[in-house]
Amino acid sequence: MKIAITGKGGVGKTTLASILSHIYSSEAKKVIAVDADPDANLAAAVGVPKDEIAKIKPIAEMADLVEERTGAKPGASGGIFKINPKVDDIPEGFGYQLNGILLLEMGKSKFAASGCYCPEHALLRRLLKHLIVERDEIIIVDMEAGIEHLTRGTAEAVDAFIVVVEPGQRSLQTALAVKKLAMELGVKRVFVVANKVRNNEDLKFIKNNLADMTLLGKISMNESIVESDISGLPSYQASTQAVEEVREIKKNLEKVV
Amino acid sequence: MKIAITGKGGVGKTTLASILSHIYSSEAKKVIAVDADPDANLAAAVGVPKDEIAKIKPIAEMADLVEERTGAKPGASGGIFKINPKVDDIPEGFGYQLNGILLLEMGKSKFAASGCYCPEHALLRRLLKHLIVERDEIIIVDMEAGIEHLTRGTAEAVDAFIVVVEPGQRSLQTALAVKKLAMELGVKRVFVVANKVRNNEDLKFIKNNLADMTLLGKISMNESIVESDISGLPSYQASTQAVEEVREIKKNLEKVV
């Protein structure tokens, strides 16, 4: 199963990605959790201790690795570099192991807009393709709303795109934009998860604004999750209700994929 | 006054930017509000009607304009293009006028990481520099947490960087990262605004985690603002409390700048 989770900033992509990773790993499945959003912190959400997080060096920031694999220094532009670098040893070599989850931090060199290309993007794109197209593990990618950094071949191999929304027009507009982009890239299955749902009104509002996207389920507005960001508790430990709701989402996902 | 507003996705950058724009314009000051975050929707927040928003074409997506000004097609990489294109007519030519606020949509070609360069980034960088360095209006920029797309000269000319945070470790980590980046770019004044503050505990948590950054003020957790994203009401009309709190923030800002 290859799952890409997207949506507007702050909607709860990382919460969903981390809980889903833990549910799969609790079923003894091998999971690779990929933090591909420079604005997220999947490491903290899956439960990597604070002092360990500081030691994780994101792939895009490993200048030596970028140069070794692509033949060009990070940030080089216009020069010649390999667009098909070797990456298959990177997950095990540079990932962080935690309770059956292998965490990969893609790093801060934000994937450039299509056409804007430099060595670290070449490396990250190739790595993402390797994970999604060539691996057998459960792959869960926490990514930005901009999904332009997926090449067509990679996007087609994603089993499910999940766009997280909250009650509000803005995150729903982002969802529609993601859906459009995903379709252009050849993705067939784009689903929605509603987060921060306070009541039936909220859920109705979201359902009424989904256009033709399928709602996989909801995660209720949850003070425990808000508090967990203050206390530093991993999401899956913060709220049994949220974990149960994500279990339901996973069940619905498996019915349709 | 040149203000750049940043922070983690979903913290309320756009809410602050839109209310601040309206307060300045209500004082008969000329305001240029710049939407430089592809994940934001400043147009809706300042009150541009829904059917008008659809007609606003972001600068980075105007392929003809990009080519005319830079000499190269959008997305071109490695080729030759002007890094100093003419931009001074762009705000008036392509902005949207609304109650004394001139709104500029920068668009979806996300500014590439430093070193990754293409024609639309050259155009947007130059335009941002023009606005911040050469204009007399009040400039309010709603931007991504990644501020790498500001060149040194532009960053130095910003009067105040405001990082919006919410009660939680993650947005505070982003704030510290922004502060570090801003310092490297020669910015001296980085301030913090606390948003979604539920109680004194929340405020205390934020104050305790600010390191040496100055807190300009707070915006309380506000159901009316949440509701306004559902109803489509502009932020400054949604809550008089939030407007009053932003007035206080503006007053504190003017004391220190």
Short mmCIF file of C-alpha atoms in Angstrom, two decimals:
data_model
loop_
_atom_site.label_atom_id
_atom_site.label_comp_id
_atom_site.label_asym_id
_atom_site.label_seq_id
_atom_site.Cartn_x
_atom_site.Cartn_y
_atom_site.Cartn_z
CA MET A 1 0.00 0.00 0.00
CA LYS A 2 1.40 3.37 -1.05
CA ILE A 3 -0.37 6.35 0.51
CA ALA A 4 0.33 10.03 -0.08
CA ILE A 5 -1.22 12.44 2.40
CA THR A 6 -1.67 16.05 1.37
CA GLY A 7 -3.74 19.12 2.21
CA LYS A 8 -3.51 22.73 3.28
CA GLY A 9 -0.98 23.61 5.96
CA GLY A 10 -2.19 22.98 9.51
CA VAL A 11 -5.08 20.65 8.69
CA GLY A 12 -3.52 17.62 10.34
CA LYS A 13 -1.68 15.69 7.63
CA THR A 14 1.10 14.77 10.04
CA THR A 15 -1.34 13.59 12.70
CA LEU A 16 -3.03 11.27 10.20
CA ALA A 17 0.29 10.06 8.73
CA SER A 18 1.75 9.26 12.15
CA ILE A 19 -1.30 7.43 13.49
CA LEU A 20 -1.70 5.46 10.26
CA SER A 21 1.99 4.47 10.40
CA HIS A 22 1.55 3.16 13.94
CA ILE A 23 -1.60 1.21 13.08
CA TYR A 24 0.15 -0.55 10.19
CA SER A 25 3.25 -1.25 12.24
CA SER A 26 1.11 -2.64 15.09
CA GLU A 27 -0.13 -5.19 12.54
CA ALA A 28 3.51 -6.27 12.09
CA LYS A 29 3.69 -4.65 8.68
CA LYS A 30 6.89 -2.93 7.62
CA VAL A 31 6.28 0.78 7.26
CA ILE A 32 8.38 3.51 5.72
CA ALA A 33 7.07 6.90 6.87
CA VAL A 34 8.32 9.72 4.66
CA ASP A 35 8.39 13.32 5.80
CA ALA A 36 8.29 15.21 2.50
CA ASP A 37 6.87 18.46 3.89
CA PRO A 38 9.52 20.90 5.07
CA ASP A 39 6.86 22.52 7.27
CA ALA A 40 5.90 19.28 9.06
CA ASN A 41 7.60 17.36 11.81
CA LEU A 42 6.67 13.74 11.31
CA ALA A 43 9.56 12.60 13.51
CA ALA A 44 8.02 14.19 16.61
CA ALA A 45 4.54 12.96 15.71
CA VAL A 46 5.64 9.32 15.36
CA GLY A 47 7.42 9.60 18.68
CA VAL A 48 11.12 10.08 18.00
CA PRO A 49 12.57 11.56 21.23
CA LYS A 50 13.36 15.27 21.06
CA ASP A 51 17.14 14.91 21.39
CA GLU A 52 17.15 12.24 18.69
CA ILE A 53 15.18 14.43 16.27
CA ALA A 54 17.96 17.00 16.29
CA LYS A 55 20.37 14.31 15.09
CA ILE A 56 18.32 13.29 12.05
CA LYS A 57 19.82 14.94 9.02
CA PRO A 58 17.40 15.37 6.13
CA ILE A 59 18.43 13.85 2.80
CA ALA A 60 18.35 17.15 0.88
CA GLU A 61 20.71 18.69 3.39
CA MET A 62 23.36 15.99 3.07
CA ALA A 63 25.56 17.92 0.70
CA ASP A 64 28.10 15.12 0.33
CA LEU A 65 25.43 12.56 -0.43
CA VAL A 66 23.74 14.83 -2.97
CA GLU A 67 27.07 15.42 -4.72
CA GLU A 68 28.17 11.78 -4.54
CA ARG A 69 24.94 10.53 -6.09
CA THR A 70 24.15 13.24 -8.62
CA GLY A 71 27.66 14.39 -9.50
CA ALA A 72 26.80 18.03 -8.65
CA LYS A 73 26.70 20.17 -5.54
CA PRO A 74 23.31 21.01 -3.96
CA GLY A 75 21.77 24.11 -5.47
CA ALA A 76 23.77 23.80 -8.69
CA SER A 77 21.60 24.90 -11.57
CA GLY A 78 22.08 24.60 -15.27
CA GLY A 79 25.05 22.30 -14.90
CA ILE A 80 25.09 18.62 -15.64
CA PHE A 81 23.92 16.14 -13.04
CA LYS A 82 22.53 12.63 -13.03
CA ILE A 83 18.74 12.69 -13.03
CA ASN A 84 18.66 9.00 -12.19
CA PRO A 85 20.98 8.67 -9.19
CA LYS A 86 21.39 5.50 -7.11
CA VAL A 87 19.00 5.67 -4.15
CA ASP A 88 18.03 2.11 -3.17
CA ASP A 89 20.39 2.05 -0.18
CA ILE A 90 19.26 5.43 1.16
CA PRO A 91 16.19 4.37 3.22
CA GLU A 92 18.13 1.83 5.31
CA GLY A 93 21.33 3.89 5.29
CA PHE A 94 19.84 7.20 6.36
CA GLY A 95 16.42 6.46 7.83
CA TYR A 96 15.58 6.34 11.54
CA GLN A 97 14.20 3.07 12.94
CA LEU A 98 11.41 3.23 15.53
CA ASN A 99 9.05 0.36 16.50
CA GLY A 100 8.93 -1.12 13.03
CA ILE A 101 8.63 2.26 11.34
CA LEU A 102 11.50 3.48 9.21
CA LEU A 103 11.34 7.26 9.16
CA LEU A 104 12.84 9.22 6.27
CA GLU A 105 13.27 12.99 6.41
CA MET A 106 13.38 14.41 2.89
CA GLY A 107 14.52 17.81 4.01
CA LYS A 108 14.24 21.47 3.44
CA SER A 109 15.29 21.96 -0.11
CA LYS A 110 11.69 22.47 -1.13
CA PHE A 111 10.91 20.60 -4.30
CA ALA A 112 11.01 23.24 -6.97
CA ALA A 113 8.13 23.98 -9.25
CA SER A 114 8.00 21.79 -12.29
CA GLY A 115 10.80 22.59 -14.66
CA CYS A 116 12.95 24.21 -12.00
CA TYR A 117 15.47 21.53 -11.34
CA CYS A 118 18.60 21.07 -9.31
CA PRO A 119 20.60 18.11 -7.98
CA GLU A 120 18.84 17.70 -4.62
CA HIS A 121 15.46 17.68 -6.33
CA ALA A 122 16.72 15.05 -8.74
CA LEU A 123 17.79 12.95 -5.77
CA LEU A 124 14.54 13.42 -3.83
CA ARG A 125 12.35 12.75 -6.85
CA ARG A 126 14.26 9.58 -7.63
CA LEU A 127 14.08 8.49 -3.99
CA LEU A 128 10.33 9.06 -3.86
CA LYS A 129 9.92 7.08 -7.05
CA HIS A 130 12.03 4.24 -5.62
CA LEU A 131 9.87 4.15 -2.49
CA ILE A 132 6.54 4.24 -4.25
CA VAL A 133 7.28 2.18 -7.35
CA GLU A 134 9.92 -0.32 -6.26
CA ARG A 135 9.35 -1.06 -2.57
CA ASP A 136 7.19 -3.71 -0.92
CA GLU A 137 6.75 -1.95 2.41
CA ILE A 138 3.75 0.15 3.37
CA ILE A 139 4.78 3.64 2.28
CA ILE A 140 3.14 6.66 3.91
CA VAL A 141 4.22 10.04 2.60
CA ASP A 142 3.41 13.24 4.48
CA MET A 143 3.64 15.88 1.78
CA GLU A 144 2.92 19.49 0.94
CA ALA A 145 -0.30 20.51 -0.77
CA GLY A 146 1.79 21.21 -3.86
CA ILE A 147 2.20 17.77 -5.38
CA GLU A 148 4.01 19.00 -8.48
CA HIS A 149 7.20 17.31 -7.29
CA LEU A 150 5.71 13.91 -8.07
CA THR A 151 6.56 12.78 -11.56
CA ARG A 152 3.86 11.11 -13.57
CA GLY A 153 5.27 7.62 -13.13
CA THR A 154 5.44 8.02 -9.36
CA ALA A 155 2.00 9.55 -9.01
CA GLU A 156 0.42 6.73 -11.03
CA ALA A 157 1.89 4.18 -8.64
CA VAL A 158 0.38 5.79 -5.53
CA ASP A 159 -2.53 3.62 -4.35
CA ALA A 160 -4.33 6.41 -2.57
CA PHE A 161 -4.03 10.13 -2.35
CA ILE A 162 -5.62 11.31 0.86
CA VAL A 163 -6.36 15.01 1.14
CA VAL A 164 -7.01 16.12 4.70
CA VAL A 165 -9.53 18.93 5.11
CA GLU A 166 -11.01 20.82 8.05
CA PRO A 167 -14.38 22.61 8.29
CA GLY A 168 -13.69 25.69 6.17
CA GLN A 169 -13.63 26.82 2.57
CA ARG A 170 -9.91 27.24 2.33
CA SER A 171 -8.80 23.68 2.98
CA LEU A 172 -11.58 22.46 0.68
CA GLN A 173 -10.32 24.75 -2.10
CA THR A 174 -6.88 23.24 -1.59
CA ALA A 175 -8.43 19.77 -1.82
CA LEU A 176 -10.06 20.59 -5.15
CA ALA A 177 -6.76 21.98 -6.46
CA VAL A 178 -4.91 18.86 -5.34
CA LYS A 179 -7.54 16.67 -6.98
CA LYS A 180 -7.11 18.55 -10.27
CA LEU A 181 -3.31 18.27 -10.16
CA ALA A 182 -3.50 14.60 -9.21
CA MET A 183 -5.80 13.85 -12.14
CA GLU A 184 -3.40 15.59 -14.50
CA LEU A 185 -0.64 13.33 -13.19
CA GLY A 186 -2.66 10.19 -13.86
CA VAL A 187 -3.79 9.49 -10.29
CA LYS A 188 -7.18 7.84 -10.15
CA ARG A 189 -7.91 7.58 -6.45
CA VAL A 190 -8.13 10.81 -4.51
CA PHE A 191 -9.87 10.55 -1.14
CA VAL A 192 -10.69 13.00 1.59
CA VAL A 193 -10.41 12.75 5.36
CA ALA A 194 -12.23 15.36 7.42
CA ASN A 195 -10.28 16.51 10.47
CA LYS A 196 -11.17 18.84 13.38
CA VAL A 197 -14.84 18.00 12.98
CA ARG A 198 -16.76 19.62 15.86
CA ASN A 199 -20.27 18.44 15.06
CA ASN A 200 -22.66 17.20 12.40
CA GLU A 201 -22.93 20.66 10.88
CA ASP A 202 -19.17 20.61 10.20
CA LEU A 203 -19.37 17.20 8.61
CA LYS A 204 -22.34 18.24 6.49
CA PHE A 205 -20.50 21.35 5.33
CA ILE A 206 -17.53 19.25 4.25
CA LYS A 207 -19.69 16.64 2.53
CA ASN A 208 -21.53 19.38 0.63
CA ASN A 209 -18.26 20.81 -0.65
CA LEU A 210 -16.45 17.66 -1.71
CA ALA A 211 -17.49 17.82 -5.34
CA ASP A 212 -17.04 14.19 -6.49
CA MET A 213 -14.34 13.20 -4.01
CA THR A 214 -14.95 10.29 -1.65
CA LEU A 215 -14.88 10.89 2.10
CA LEU A 216 -12.99 8.08 3.87
CA GLY A 217 -13.91 9.20 7.33
CA LYS A 218 -13.48 11.83 9.98
CA ILE A 219 -11.30 12.69 12.95
CA SER A 220 -13.16 14.67 15.59
CA MET A 221 -11.95 17.97 16.98
CA ASN A 222 -9.80 16.85 19.79
CA GLU A 223 -8.32 18.88 22.63
CA SER A 224 -5.97 15.97 23.42
CA ILE A 225 -4.33 16.33 20.01
CA VAL A 226 -3.97 20.08 20.52
CA GLU A 227 -2.47 19.42 23.95
CA SER A 228 -0.11 16.78 22.55
CA ASP A 229 1.59 19.46 20.45
CA ILE A 230 2.23 21.35 23.69
CA SER A 231 3.35 18.36 25.73
CA GLY A 232 5.27 16.65 22.91
CA LEU A 233 3.30 13.41 23.21
CA PRO A 234 3.16 11.40 19.94
CA SER A 235 -0.26 11.67 18.26
CA TYR A 236 -1.11 7.97 18.47
CA GLN A 237 -0.63 8.06 22.26
CA ALA A 238 -2.50 11.31 22.73
CA SER A 239 -6.02 10.21 21.90
CA THR A 240 -7.57 6.76 21.73
CA GLN A 241 -10.58 8.32 20.02
CA ALA A 242 -8.42 9.67 17.18
CA VAL A 243 -6.70 6.28 16.81
CA GLU A 244 -10.08 4.55 16.60
CA GLU A 245 -11.27 7.02 13.99
CA VAL A 246 -8.11 6.47 11.92
CA ARG A 247 -8.64 2.70 12.18
CA GLU A 248 -12.07 3.25 10.65
CA ILE A 249 -10.51 5.40 7.91
CA LYS A 250 -7.97 2.67 7.17
CA LYS A 251 -10.77 0.08 6.95
CA ASN A 252 -12.71 2.22 4.50
CA LEU A 253 -9.54 2.81 2.49
CA GLU A 254 -8.86 -0.91 2.20
CA LYS A 255 -12.43 -1.47 1.00
CA VAL A 256 -11.97 0.88 -1.96
CA VAL A 257 -8.34 0.28 -2.94
CA MET B 1 6.27 50.20 6.86
CA LYS B 2 7.24 46.89 5.29
CA ILE B 3 5.95 43.84 7.13
CA ALA B 4 6.57 40.20 6.29
CA ILE B 5 4.33 37.68 8.03
CA THR B 6 5.50 34.09 8.27
CA GLY B 7 4.98 30.97 10.35
CA LYS B 8 3.97 27.33 10.15
CA GLY B 9 1.07 26.41 7.88
CA GLY B 10 -2.34 26.92 9.45
CA VAL B 11 -1.30 29.21 12.32
CA GLY B 12 -3.20 32.23 11.00
CA LYS B 13 -0.73 34.25 8.93
CA THR B 14 -3.43 35.17 6.45
CA THR B 15 -5.86 36.23 9.17
CA LEU B 16 -3.27 38.60 10.64
CA ALA B 17 -2.18 39.91 7.22
CA SER B 18 -5.75 40.64 6.13
CA ILE B 19 -6.83 42.37 9.36
CA LEU B 20 -3.62 44.42 9.46
CA SER B 21 -4.18 45.48 5.83
CA HIS B 22 -7.69 46.67 6.66
CA ILE B 23 -6.57 48.59 9.75
CA TYR B 24 -3.92 50.46 7.76
CA SER B 25 -6.29 51.17 4.89
CA SER B 26 -8.95 52.41 7.35
CA GLU B 27 -6.36 55.02 8.38
CA ALA B 28 -6.33 56.18 4.74
CA LYS B 29 -2.90 54.66 4.17
CA LYS B 30 -2.12 53.04 0.84
CA VAL B 31 -1.60 49.33 1.33
CA ILE B 32 -0.22 46.70 -0.97
CA ALA B 33 -1.11 43.25 0.36
CA VAL B 34 1.03 40.53 -1.17
CA ASP B 35 -0.01 36.89 -1.22
CA ALA B 36 3.34 35.10 -1.47
CA ASP B 37 2.19 31.79 0.00
CA PRO B 38 0.81 29.35 -2.57
CA ASP B 39 -1.07 27.63 0.25
CA ALA B 40 -2.82 30.79 1.47
CA ASN B 41 -5.81 32.66 0.11
CA LEU B 42 -5.31 36.28 1.05
CA ALA B 43 -7.80 37.41 -1.57
CA ALA B 44 -10.69 35.71 0.23
CA ALA B 45 -9.48 36.89 3.64
CA VAL B 46 -9.34 40.57 2.60
CA GLY B 47 -12.82 40.24 1.15
CA VAL B 48 -12.52 39.85 -2.62
CA PRO B 49 -15.83 38.31 -3.75
CA LYS B 50 -15.63 34.63 -4.65
CA ASP B 51 -16.36 35.04 -8.37
CA GLU B 52 -13.74 37.79 -8.59
CA ILE B 53 -11.08 35.62 -6.93
CA ALA B 54 -11.33 33.12 -9.76
CA LYS B 55 -10.45 35.89 -12.20
CA ILE B 56 -7.24 36.95 -10.45
CA LYS B 57 -4.33 35.41 -12.28
CA PRO B 58 -1.19 35.00 -10.16
CA ILE B 59 1.97 36.62 -11.50
CA ALA B 60 3.98 33.39 -11.68
CA GLU B 61 1.27 31.81 -13.82
CA MET B 62 1.25 34.57 -16.41
CA ALA B 63 3.46 32.75 -18.88
CA ASP B 64 3.48 35.60 -21.39
CA LEU B 65 4.44 38.15 -18.76
CA VAL B 66 7.21 35.91 -17.39
CA GLU B 67 8.61 35.44 -20.87
CA GLU B 68 8.23 39.09 -21.88
CA ARG B 69 10.05 40.32 -18.79
CA THR B 70 12.73 37.68 -18.32
CA GLY B 71 13.30 36.59 -21.89
CA ALA B 72 12.64 32.95 -21.07
CA LYS B 73 9.61 30.69 -20.71
CA PRO B 74 8.41 29.74 -17.20
CA GLY B 75 10.15 26.65 -15.89
CA ALA B 76 13.15 27.11 -18.19
CA SER B 77 16.26 26.06 -16.35
CA GLY B 78 19.88 26.49 -17.17
CA GLY B 79 19.15 28.81 -20.06
CA ILE B 80 19.78 32.51 -20.09
CA PHE B 81 17.25 34.91 -18.61
CA LYS B 82 17.28 38.40 -17.15
CA ILE B 83 17.65 38.26 -13.40
CA ASN B 84 16.71 41.90 -13.15
CA PRO B 85 13.49 42.18 -15.15
CA LYS B 86 11.29 45.28 -15.26
CA VAL B 87 8.58 45.01 -12.60
CA ASP B 88 7.61 48.52 -11.45
CA ASP B 89 4.39 48.53 -13.50
CA ILE B 90 3.27 45.10 -12.31
CA PRO B 91 1.51 46.05 -9.03
CA GLU B 92 -0.83 48.56 -10.68
CA GLY B 93 -1.08 46.55 -13.90
CA PHE B 94 -1.91 43.20 -12.39
CA GLY B 95 -3.06 43.84 -8.84
CA TYR B 96 -6.66 43.82 -7.61
CA GLN B 97 -7.98 47.02 -6.01
CA LEU B 98 -10.27 46.75 -2.99
CA ASN B 99 -11.07 49.53 -0.49
CA GLY B 100 -7.64 51.12 -0.67
CA ILE B 101 -5.85 47.78 -0.62
CA LEU B 102 -3.99 46.70 -3.72
CA LEU B 103 -3.83 42.90 -3.66
CA LEU B 104 -1.05 41.06 -5.49
CA GLU B 105 -1.11 37.30 -5.99
CA MET B 106 2.40 35.99 -6.48
CA GLY B 107 1.25 32.58 -7.55
CA LYS B 108 1.92 28.92 -7.45
CA SER B 109 5.39 28.57 -8.84
CA LYS B 110 6.81 28.03 -5.39
CA PHE B 111 10.00 29.97 -4.92
CA ALA B 112 12.73 27.42 -5.36
CA ALA B 113 15.29 26.68 -2.72
CA SER B 114 18.29 28.94 -2.88
CA GLY B 115 20.36 28.17 -5.92
CA CYS B 116 17.51 26.58 -7.80
CA TYR B 117 16.54 29.27 -10.16
CA CYS B 118 14.20 29.76 -13.05
CA PRO B 119 12.58 32.71 -14.84
CA GLU B 120 9.41 33.00 -12.74
CA HIS B 121 11.45 33.00 -9.56
CA ALA B 122 13.65 35.73 -10.98
CA LEU B 123 10.53 37.77 -11.71
CA LEU B 124 8.93 37.18 -8.29
CA ARG B 125 12.14 37.91 -6.40
CA ARG B 126 12.65 41.12 -8.31
CA LEU B 127 9.01 42.11 -7.74
CA LEU B 128 9.27 41.46 -4.01
CA LYS B 129 12.44 43.53 -3.90
CA HIS B 130 10.72 46.35 -5.76
CA LEU B 131 7.82 46.34 -3.31
CA ILE B 132 9.92 46.22 -0.18
CA VAL B 133 12.86 48.38 -1.19
CA GLU B 134 11.45 50.91 -3.65
CA ARG B 135 7.80 51.51 -2.69
CA ASP B 136 6.33 54.07 -0.31
CA GLU B 137 3.11 52.20 0.44
CA ILE B 138 2.51 50.03 3.46
CA ILE B 139 3.59 46.60 2.25
CA ILE B 140 2.22 43.51 3.98
CA VAL B 141 3.51 40.18 2.69
CA ASP B 142 1.81 36.92 3.60
CA MET B 143 4.54 34.36 3.04
CA GLU B 144 5.54 30.76 3.58
CA ALA B 145 7.61 29.71 6.59
CA GLY B 146 10.49 29.16 4.21
CA ILE B 147 11.86 32.65 3.70
CA GLU B 148 14.80 31.54 1.58
CA HIS B 149 13.24 33.26 -1.44
CA LEU B 150 14.08 36.66 0.04
CA THR B 151 17.43 37.91 -1.14
CA ARG B 152 19.66 39.59 1.42
CA GLY B 153 18.98 43.09 0.13
CA THR B 154 15.22 42.58 0.31
CA ALA B 155 15.27 40.97 3.75
CA GLU B 156 17.35 43.82 5.17
CA ALA B 157 14.75 46.32 4.00
CA VAL B 158 11.87 44.60 5.78
CA ASP B 159 10.93 46.67 8.85
CA ALA B 160 9.41 43.80 10.75
CA PHE B 161 9.28 40.07 10.38
CA ILE B 162 6.29 38.77 12.26
CA VAL B 163 6.18 35.05 12.95
CA VAL B 164 2.74 33.82 13.93
CA VAL B 165 2.66 30.94 16.41
CA GLU B 166 -0.06 28.93 18.13
CA PRO B 167 0.10 27.08 21.44
CA GLY B 168 2.21 24.06 20.50
CA GLN B 169 5.81 23.04 20.03
CA ARG B 170 5.69 22.68 16.28
CA SER B 171 4.84 26.27 15.34
CA LEU B 172 7.37 27.49 17.90
CA GLN B 173 10.07 25.33 16.32
CA THR B 174 9.17 26.89 12.99
CA ALA B 175 9.47 30.33 14.59
CA LEU B 176 12.97 29.58 15.84
CA ALA B 177 13.97 28.28 12.41
CA VAL B 178 12.58 31.43 10.75
CA LYS B 179 14.43 33.60 13.26
CA LYS B 180 17.71 31.83 12.45
CA LEU B 181 17.18 32.19 8.70
CA ALA B 182 16.18 35.83 9.07
CA MET B 183 19.30 36.63 11.07
CA GLU B 184 21.46 35.00 8.41
CA LEU B 185 19.80 37.27 5.86
CA GLY B 186 20.59 40.38 7.87
CA VAL B 187 17.13 40.95 9.37
CA LYS B 188 17.30 42.53 12.79
CA ARG B 189 13.68 42.66 13.91
CA VAL B 190 11.86 39.37 14.24
CA PHE B 191 8.69 39.51 16.31
CA VAL B 192 6.13 36.96 17.34
CA VAL B 193 2.33 37.10 17.45
CA ALA B 194 0.55 34.40 19.42
CA ASN B 195 -2.65 33.19 17.77
CA LYS B 196 -5.40 30.76 18.88
CA VAL B 197 -4.64 31.54 22.52
CA ARG B 198 -7.26 29.80 24.69
CA ASN B 199 -6.15 30.91 28.12
CA ASN B 200 -3.29 32.18 30.26
CA GLU B 201 -1.65 28.77 30.27
CA ASP B 202 -1.37 28.91 26.48
CA LEU B 203 0.15 32.37 26.60
CA LYS B 204 2.59 31.31 29.30
CA PHE B 205 3.63 28.27 27.27
CA ILE B 206 4.34 30.48 24.27
CA LYS B 207 6.22 33.08 26.30
CA ASN B 208 8.38 30.36 27.86
CA ASN B 209 9.34 29.03 24.44
CA LEU B 210 10.10 32.26 22.62
CA ALA B 211 13.85 32.20 23.29
CA ASP B 212 14.83 35.85 22.83
CA MET B 213 12.07 36.83 20.40
CA THR B 214 9.71 39.67 21.32
CA LEU B 215 6.00 38.96 21.61
CA LEU B 216 3.97 41.75 19.99
CA GLY B 217 0.64 40.53 21.25
CA LYS B 218 -1.96 37.82 21.00
CA ILE B 219 -5.11 36.93 19.13
CA SER B 220 -7.50 34.83 21.19
CA MET B 221 -8.91 31.52 20.05
CA ASN B 222 -11.97 32.61 18.23
CA GLU B 223 -14.89 30.53 16.99
CA SER B 224 -15.99 33.46 14.81
CA ILE B 225 -12.75 33.25 12.83
CA VAL B 226 -13.20 29.48 12.43
CA GLU B 227 -16.79 30.09 11.30
CA SER B 228 -15.69 32.82 8.88
CA ASP B 229 -13.72 30.25 6.90
CA ILE B 230 -16.96 28.28 6.57
CA SER B 231 -19.19 31.23 5.72
CA GLY B 232 -16.62 33.03 3.58
CA LEU B 233 -16.81 36.23 5.63
CA PRO B 234 -13.59 38.32 5.48
CA SER B 235 -11.56 38.02 8.70
CA TYR B 236 -11.80 41.69 9.66
CA GLN B 237 -15.59 41.50 9.55
CA ALA B 238 -15.79 38.22 11.40
CA SER B 239 -14.64 39.27 14.83
CA THR B 240 -14.39 42.70 16.45
CA GLN B 241 -12.33 41.11 19.22
CA ALA B 242 -9.70 39.89 16.76
CA VAL B 243 -9.61 43.32 15.10
CA GLU B 244 -9.09 45.00 18.48
CA GLU B 245 -6.32 42.57 19.33
CA VAL B 246 -4.60 43.23 16.00
CA ARG B 247 -4.90 46.99 16.63
CA GLU B 248 -3.00 46.42 19.87
CA ILE B 249 -0.38 44.37 17.99
CA LYS B 250 0.02 47.18 15.45
CA LYS B 251 0.44 49.72 18.27
CA ASN B 252 3.15 47.60 19.89
CA LEU B 253 4.83 47.15 16.53
CA GLU B 254 4.94 50.88 15.92
CA LYS B 255 6.50 51.41 19.33
CA VAL B 256 9.44 49.16 18.54
CA VAL B 257 10.04 49.84 14.85
#
